[in-house]
């Protein structure tokens, strides 16, 4: 069985949301490697171009029984590459 965990996370908080703000989230997977990939995320006010928050998250693929790195299954790498 395969598990995934956040290996590294970098956050940049550019501004704070206000009560009743409509916030939109985006996510873009990138940089697939054999046992990890990166996800770029952003939260923005619906009416603004500049993001409130930006994140870069490194996701590691682990063997569920041993919690050791393992290759990402091919079918998942193909899905990551499509986006």
mmCIF file of N, CA and C in Angstrom:
data_model
loop_
_atom_site.group_PDB
_atom_site.id
_atom_site.type_symbol
_atom_site.label_atom_id
_atom_site.label_comp_id
_atom_site.label_asym_id
_atom_site.label_seq_id
_atom_site.Cartn_x
_atom_site.Cartn_y
_atom_site.Cartn_z
ATOM 1 N N UNK A 1 0.833 -1.186 0.000
ATOM 2 C CA UNK A 1 0.000 0.000 0.000
ATOM 3 C C UNK A 1 0.874 1.244 0.000
ATOM 4 N N UNK A 2 0.401 2.262 -0.668
ATOM 5 C CA UNK A 2 1.148 3.516 -0.804
ATOM 6 C C UNK A 2 0.516 4.598 0.056
ATOM 7 N N UNK A 3 1.358 5.402 0.676
ATOM 8 C CA UNK A 3 0.920 6.566 1.445
ATOM 9 C C UNK A 3 1.695 7.778 0.943
ATOM 10 N N UNK A 4 1.149 8.954 1.175
ATOM 11 C CA UNK A 4 1.829 10.196 0.814
ATOM 12 C C UNK A 4 1.905 11.082 2.045
ATOM 13 N N UNK A 5 2.990 11.851 2.148
ATOM 14 C CA UNK A 5 3.119 12.800 3.251
ATOM 15 C C UNK A 5 3.798 14.058 2.751
ATOM 16 N N UNK A 6 3.485 15.169 3.415
ATOM 17 C CA UNK A 6 4.170 16.421 3.099
ATOM 18 C C UNK A 6 5.578 16.330 3.664
ATOM 19 N N UNK A 7 6.557 16.454 2.789
ATOM 20 C CA UNK A 7 7.953 16.348 3.199
ATOM 21 C C UNK A 7 8.526 17.730 3.529
ATOM 22 N N UNK A 8 8.080 18.730 2.787
ATOM 23 C CA UNK A 8 8.572 20.090 2.986
ATOM 24 C C UNK A 8 7.477 21.057 2.549
ATOM 25 N N UNK A 9 7.333 22.154 3.293
ATOM 26 C CA UNK A 9 6.311 23.137 2.950
ATOM 27 C C UNK A 9 6.883 24.534 3.128
ATOM 28 N N UNK A 10 6.698 25.372 2.104
ATOM 29 C CA UNK A 10 7.092 26.776 2.173
ATOM 30 C C UNK A 10 5.842 27.618 1.960
ATOM 31 N N UNK A 11 5.605 28.560 2.869
ATOM 32 C CA UNK A 11 4.422 29.420 2.796
ATOM 33 C C UNK A 11 4.837 30.874 2.704
ATOM 34 N N UNK A 12 4.113 31.621 1.906
ATOM 35 C CA UNK A 12 4.270 33.073 1.848
ATOM 36 C C UNK A 12 2.890 33.679 2.069
ATOM 37 N N UNK A 13 2.726 34.353 3.214
ATOM 38 C CA UNK A 13 1.465 35.012 3.524
ATOM 39 C C UNK A 13 1.601 36.463 3.092
ATOM 40 N N UNK A 14 0.876 36.836 2.060
ATOM 41 C CA UNK A 14 0.984 38.172 1.483
ATOM 42 C C UNK A 14 -0.034 39.155 2.058
ATOM 43 N N UNK A 15 -1.192 38.641 2.466
ATOM 44 C CA UNK A 15 -2.251 39.474 3.039
ATOM 45 C C UNK A 15 -3.217 38.548 3.767
ATOM 46 N N UNK A 16 -4.064 39.139 4.592
ATOM 47 C CA UNK A 16 -5.027 38.353 5.344
ATOM 48 C C UNK A 16 -6.408 38.456 4.708
ATOM 49 N N UNK A 17 -7.144 37.377 4.772
ATOM 50 C CA UNK A 17 -8.531 37.401 4.316
ATOM 51 C C UNK A 17 -9.374 38.085 5.387
ATOM 52 N N UNK A 18 -10.471 38.648 4.955
ATOM 53 C CA UNK A 18 -11.407 39.301 5.869
ATOM 54 C C UNK A 18 -12.672 38.466 5.969
ATOM 55 N N UNK A 19 -13.396 38.672 7.052
ATOM 56 C CA UNK A 19 -14.655 37.966 7.245
ATOM 57 C C UNK A 19 -15.553 38.194 6.030
ATOM 58 N N UNK A 20 -16.150 37.155 5.539
ATOM 59 C CA UNK A 20 -17.058 37.172 4.391
ATOM 60 C C UNK A 20 -16.363 37.348 3.046
ATOM 61 N N UNK A 21 -15.026 37.359 3.000
ATOM 62 C CA UNK A 21 -14.325 37.334 1.710
ATOM 63 C C UNK A 21 -14.628 36.017 1.001
ATOM 64 N N UNK A 22 -14.807 36.082 -0.296
ATOM 65 C CA UNK A 22 -14.892 34.870 -1.109
ATOM 66 C C UNK A 22 -13.463 34.553 -1.534
ATOM 67 N N UNK A 23 -12.979 33.393 -1.131
ATOM 68 C CA UNK A 23 -11.592 33.013 -1.380
ATOM 69 C C UNK A 23 -11.562 31.857 -2.366
ATOM 70 N N UNK A 24 -10.706 31.975 -3.363
ATOM 71 C CA UNK A 24 -10.528 30.920 -4.365
ATOM 72 C C UNK A 24 -9.180 30.244 -4.143
ATOM 73 N N UNK A 25 -9.160 28.926 -4.282
ATOM 74 C CA UNK A 25 -7.918 28.171 -4.145
ATOM 75 C C UNK A 25 -7.523 27.541 -5.460
ATOM 76 N N UNK A 26 -6.230 27.528 -5.742
ATOM 77 C CA UNK A 26 -5.709 26.838 -6.921
ATOM 78 C C UNK A 26 -4.614 25.879 -6.482
ATOM 79 N N UNK A 27 -4.425 24.836 -7.265
ATOM 80 C CA UNK A 27 -3.396 23.847 -6.995
ATOM 81 C C UNK A 27 -2.830 23.348 -8.313
ATOM 82 N N UNK A 28 -1.507 23.321 -8.411
ATOM 83 C CA UNK A 28 -0.860 22.867 -9.635
ATOM 84 C C UNK A 28 0.281 21.907 -9.284
ATOM 85 N N UNK A 29 0.138 20.609 -9.573
ATOM 86 C CA UNK A 29 1.246 19.691 -9.348
ATOM 87 C C UNK A 29 2.346 19.940 -10.383
ATOM 88 N N UNK A 30 3.590 19.731 -9.983
ATOM 89 C CA UNK A 30 4.728 19.959 -10.881
ATOM 90 C C UNK A 30 5.926 19.138 -10.401
ATOM 91 N N UNK A 31 6.949 19.145 -11.193
ATOM 92 C CA UNK A 31 8.234 18.533 -10.865
ATOM 93 C C UNK A 31 8.119 17.092 -10.357
ATOM 94 N N UNK A 32 7.452 16.223 -11.113
ATOM 95 C CA UNK A 32 7.381 14.832 -10.650
ATOM 96 C C UNK A 32 8.756 14.168 -10.699
ATOM 97 N N UNK A 33 9.057 13.442 -9.664
ATOM 98 C CA UNK A 33 10.269 12.626 -9.584
ATOM 99 C C UNK A 33 9.836 11.201 -9.300
ATOM 100 N N UNK A 34 10.766 10.311 -9.168
ATOM 101 C CA UNK A 34 10.387 8.908 -8.986
ATOM 102 C C UNK A 34 9.625 8.664 -7.682
ATOM 103 N N UNK A 35 9.973 9.358 -6.593
ATOM 104 C CA UNK A 35 9.318 9.106 -5.306
ATOM 105 C C UNK A 35 8.706 10.364 -4.684
ATOM 106 N N UNK A 36 8.632 11.470 -5.434
ATOM 107 C CA UNK A 36 8.049 12.697 -4.877
ATOM 108 C C UNK A 36 7.602 13.628 -6.008
ATOM 109 N N UNK A 37 6.828 14.638 -5.629
ATOM 110 C CA UNK A 37 6.431 15.685 -6.572
ATOM 111 C C UNK A 37 6.133 16.946 -5.766
ATOM 112 N N UNK A 38 6.051 18.072 -6.453
ATOM 113 C CA UNK A 38 5.777 19.350 -5.822
ATOM 114 C C UNK A 38 4.382 19.815 -6.196
ATOM 115 N N UNK A 39 3.717 20.466 -5.247
ATOM 116 C CA UNK A 39 2.411 21.052 -5.482
ATOM 117 C C UNK A 39 2.521 22.544 -5.180
ATOM 118 N N UNK A 40 2.089 23.379 -6.138
ATOM 119 C CA UNK A 40 2.016 24.826 -5.929
ATOM 120 C C UNK A 40 0.568 25.176 -5.642
ATOM 121 N N UNK A 41 0.343 25.905 -4.545
ATOM 122 C CA UNK A 41 -1.007 26.270 -4.158
ATOM 123 C C UNK A 41 -1.089 27.780 -3.937
ATOM 124 N N UNK A 42 -2.275 28.329 -4.143
ATOM 125 C CA UNK A 42 -2.500 29.750 -3.893
ATOM 126 C C UNK A 42 -3.941 29.960 -3.433
ATOM 127 N N UNK A 43 -4.111 30.908 -2.530
ATOM 128 C CA UNK A 43 -5.429 31.363 -2.106
ATOM 129 C C UNK A 43 -5.535 32.834 -2.445
ATOM 130 N N UNK A 44 -6.608 33.224 -3.130
ATOM 131 C CA UNK A 44 -6.803 34.613 -3.552
ATOM 132 C C UNK A 44 -8.237 35.041 -3.267
ATOM 133 N N UNK A 45 -8.402 36.322 -3.025
ATOM 134 C CA UNK A 45 -9.758 36.855 -2.964
ATOM 135 C C UNK A 45 -10.363 36.748 -4.360
ATOM 136 N N UNK A 46 -11.631 36.504 -4.418
ATOM 137 C CA UNK A 46 -12.314 36.345 -5.701
ATOM 138 C C UNK A 46 -12.149 37.592 -6.575
ATOM 139 N N UNK A 47 -12.087 38.755 -5.949
ATOM 140 C CA UNK A 47 -12.043 40.009 -6.702
ATOM 141 C C UNK A 47 -10.626 40.564 -6.889
ATOM 142 N N UNK A 48 -9.591 39.828 -6.458
ATOM 143 C CA UNK A 48 -8.222 40.364 -6.520
ATOM 144 C C UNK A 48 -7.319 39.441 -7.329
ATOM 145 N N UNK A 49 -6.323 40.044 -7.962
ATOM 146 C CA UNK A 49 -5.377 39.264 -8.766
ATOM 147 C C UNK A 49 -4.233 38.720 -7.917
ATOM 148 N N UNK A 50 -3.829 39.453 -6.892
ATOM 149 C CA UNK A 50 -2.689 39.039 -6.071
ATOM 150 C C UNK A 50 -3.112 38.006 -5.025
ATOM 151 N N UNK A 51 -2.356 36.924 -4.889
ATOM 152 C CA UNK A 51 -2.737 35.897 -3.920
ATOM 153 C C UNK A 51 -2.547 36.358 -2.474
ATOM 154 N N UNK A 52 -3.443 35.890 -1.616
ATOM 155 C CA UNK A 52 -3.307 36.118 -0.182
ATOM 156 C C UNK A 52 -2.203 35.225 0.380
ATOM 157 N N UNK A 53 -2.157 33.998 -0.106
ATOM 158 C CA UNK A 53 -1.202 33.013 0.380
ATOM 159 C C UNK A 53 -0.702 32.182 -0.792
ATOM 160 N N UNK A 54 0.581 31.893 -0.781
ATOM 161 C CA UNK A 54 1.179 30.999 -1.773
ATOM 162 C C UNK A 54 1.936 29.910 -1.018
ATOM 163 N N UNK A 55 1.860 28.685 -1.523
ATOM 164 C CA UNK A 55 2.531 27.567 -0.871
ATOM 165 C C UNK A 55 3.210 26.691 -1.915
ATOM 166 N N UNK A 56 4.340 26.152 -1.510
ATOM 167 C CA UNK A 56 5.027 25.127 -2.295
ATOM 168 C C UNK A 56 5.218 23.940 -1.365
ATOM 169 N N UNK A 57 4.639 22.805 -1.746
ATOM 170 C CA UNK A 57 4.653 21.628 -0.886
ATOM 171 C C UNK A 57 5.308 20.473 -1.629
ATOM 172 N N UNK A 58 6.301 19.869 -1.014
ATOM 173 C CA UNK A 58 6.957 18.687 -1.572
ATOM 174 C C UNK A 58 6.268 17.478 -0.961
ATOM 175 N N UNK A 59 5.688 16.603 -1.798
ATOM 176 C CA UNK A 59 4.960 15.421 -1.365
ATOM 177 C C UNK A 59 5.824 14.192 -1.634
ATOM 178 N N UNK A 60 6.003 13.361 -0.605
ATOM 179 C CA UNK A 60 6.799 12.137 -0.739
ATOM 180 C C UNK A 60 5.882 10.922 -0.768
ATOM 181 N N UNK A 61 6.251 9.946 -1.556
ATOM 182 C CA UNK A 61 5.527 8.679 -1.646
ATOM 183 C C UNK A 61 6.222 7.690 -0.709
ATOM 184 N N UNK A 62 5.430 7.009 0.145
ATOM 185 C CA UNK A 62 5.989 6.082 1.125
ATOM 186 C C UNK A 62 5.349 4.713 1.014
ATOM 187 N N UNK A 63 6.132 3.694 1.343
ATOM 188 C CA UNK A 63 5.608 2.356 1.524
ATOM 189 C C UNK A 63 4.850 2.368 2.855
ATOM 190 N N UNK A 64 3.580 2.009 2.854
ATOM 191 C CA UNK A 64 2.737 2.138 4.041
ATOM 192 C C UNK A 64 3.194 1.240 5.188
ATOM 193 N N UNK A 65 3.738 0.091 4.886
ATOM 194 C CA UNK A 65 4.139 -0.838 5.946
ATOM 195 C C UNK A 65 5.433 -0.401 6.633
ATOM 196 N N UNK A 66 6.354 0.162 5.873
ATOM 197 C CA UNK A 66 7.672 0.497 6.435
ATOM 198 C C UNK A 66 7.910 1.994 6.580
ATOM 199 N N UNK A 67 7.022 2.812 6.046
ATOM 200 C CA UNK A 67 7.189 4.270 6.044
ATOM 201 C C UNK A 67 8.541 4.682 5.474
ATOM 202 N N UNK A 68 8.939 4.010 4.420
ATOM 203 C CA UNK A 68 10.179 4.301 3.702
ATOM 204 C C UNK A 68 9.804 4.797 2.305
ATOM 205 N N UNK A 69 10.646 5.656 1.699
ATOM 206 C CA UNK A 69 10.345 6.128 0.344
ATOM 207 C C UNK A 69 10.189 4.970 -0.632
ATOM 208 N N UNK A 70 9.265 5.153 -1.553
ATOM 209 C CA UNK A 70 9.072 4.165 -2.618
ATOM 210 C C UNK A 70 8.690 4.910 -3.881
ATOM 211 N N UNK A 71 8.884 4.316 -5.052
ATOM 212 C CA UNK A 71 8.503 4.984 -6.297
ATOM 213 C C UNK A 71 6.992 5.232 -6.367
ATOM 214 N N UNK A 72 6.636 6.356 -6.942
ATOM 215 C CA UNK A 72 5.225 6.654 -7.184
ATOM 216 C C UNK A 72 4.737 5.707 -8.279
ATOM 217 N N UNK A 73 3.589 5.059 -8.083
ATOM 218 C CA UNK A 73 3.075 4.162 -9.133
ATOM 219 C C UNK A 73 2.910 4.906 -10.464
ATOM 220 N N UNK A 74 3.184 4.205 -11.549
ATOM 221 C CA UNK A 74 3.150 4.802 -12.889
ATOM 222 C C UNK A 74 1.819 5.487 -13.205
ATOM 223 N N UNK A 75 0.706 4.861 -12.833
ATOM 224 C CA UNK A 75 -0.599 5.464 -13.169
ATOM 225 C C UNK A 75 -0.769 6.804 -12.466
ATOM 226 N N UNK A 76 -0.215 6.982 -11.260
ATOM 227 C CA UNK A 76 -0.298 8.271 -10.575
ATOM 228 C C UNK A 76 0.636 9.301 -11.210
ATOM 229 N N UNK A 77 1.819 8.877 -11.610
ATOM 230 C CA UNK A 77 2.733 9.794 -12.311
ATOM 231 C C UNK A 77 2.098 10.306 -13.598
ATOM 232 N N UNK A 78 1.363 9.451 -14.301
ATOM 233 C CA UNK A 78 0.690 9.871 -15.527
ATOM 234 C C UNK A 78 -0.389 10.909 -15.219
ATOM 235 N N UNK A 79 -1.132 10.735 -14.134
ATOM 236 C CA UNK A 79 -2.169 11.692 -13.749
ATOM 237 C C UNK A 79 -1.544 13.024 -13.348
ATOM 238 N N UNK A 80 -0.452 12.985 -12.627
ATOM 239 C CA UNK A 80 0.253 14.218 -12.229
ATOM 240 C C UNK A 80 0.735 14.959 -13.464
ATOM 241 N N UNK A 81 1.243 14.234 -14.432
ATOM 242 C CA UNK A 81 1.769 14.851 -15.657
ATOM 243 C C UNK A 81 0.661 15.491 -16.492
ATOM 244 N N UNK A 82 -0.582 15.020 -16.383
ATOM 245 C CA UNK A 82 -1.701 15.560 -17.168
ATOM 246 C C UNK A 82 -2.103 16.963 -16.709
ATOM 247 N N UNK A 83 -1.878 17.282 -15.454
ATOM 248 C CA UNK A 83 -2.397 18.534 -14.904
ATOM 249 C C UNK A 83 -1.465 19.703 -15.076
#
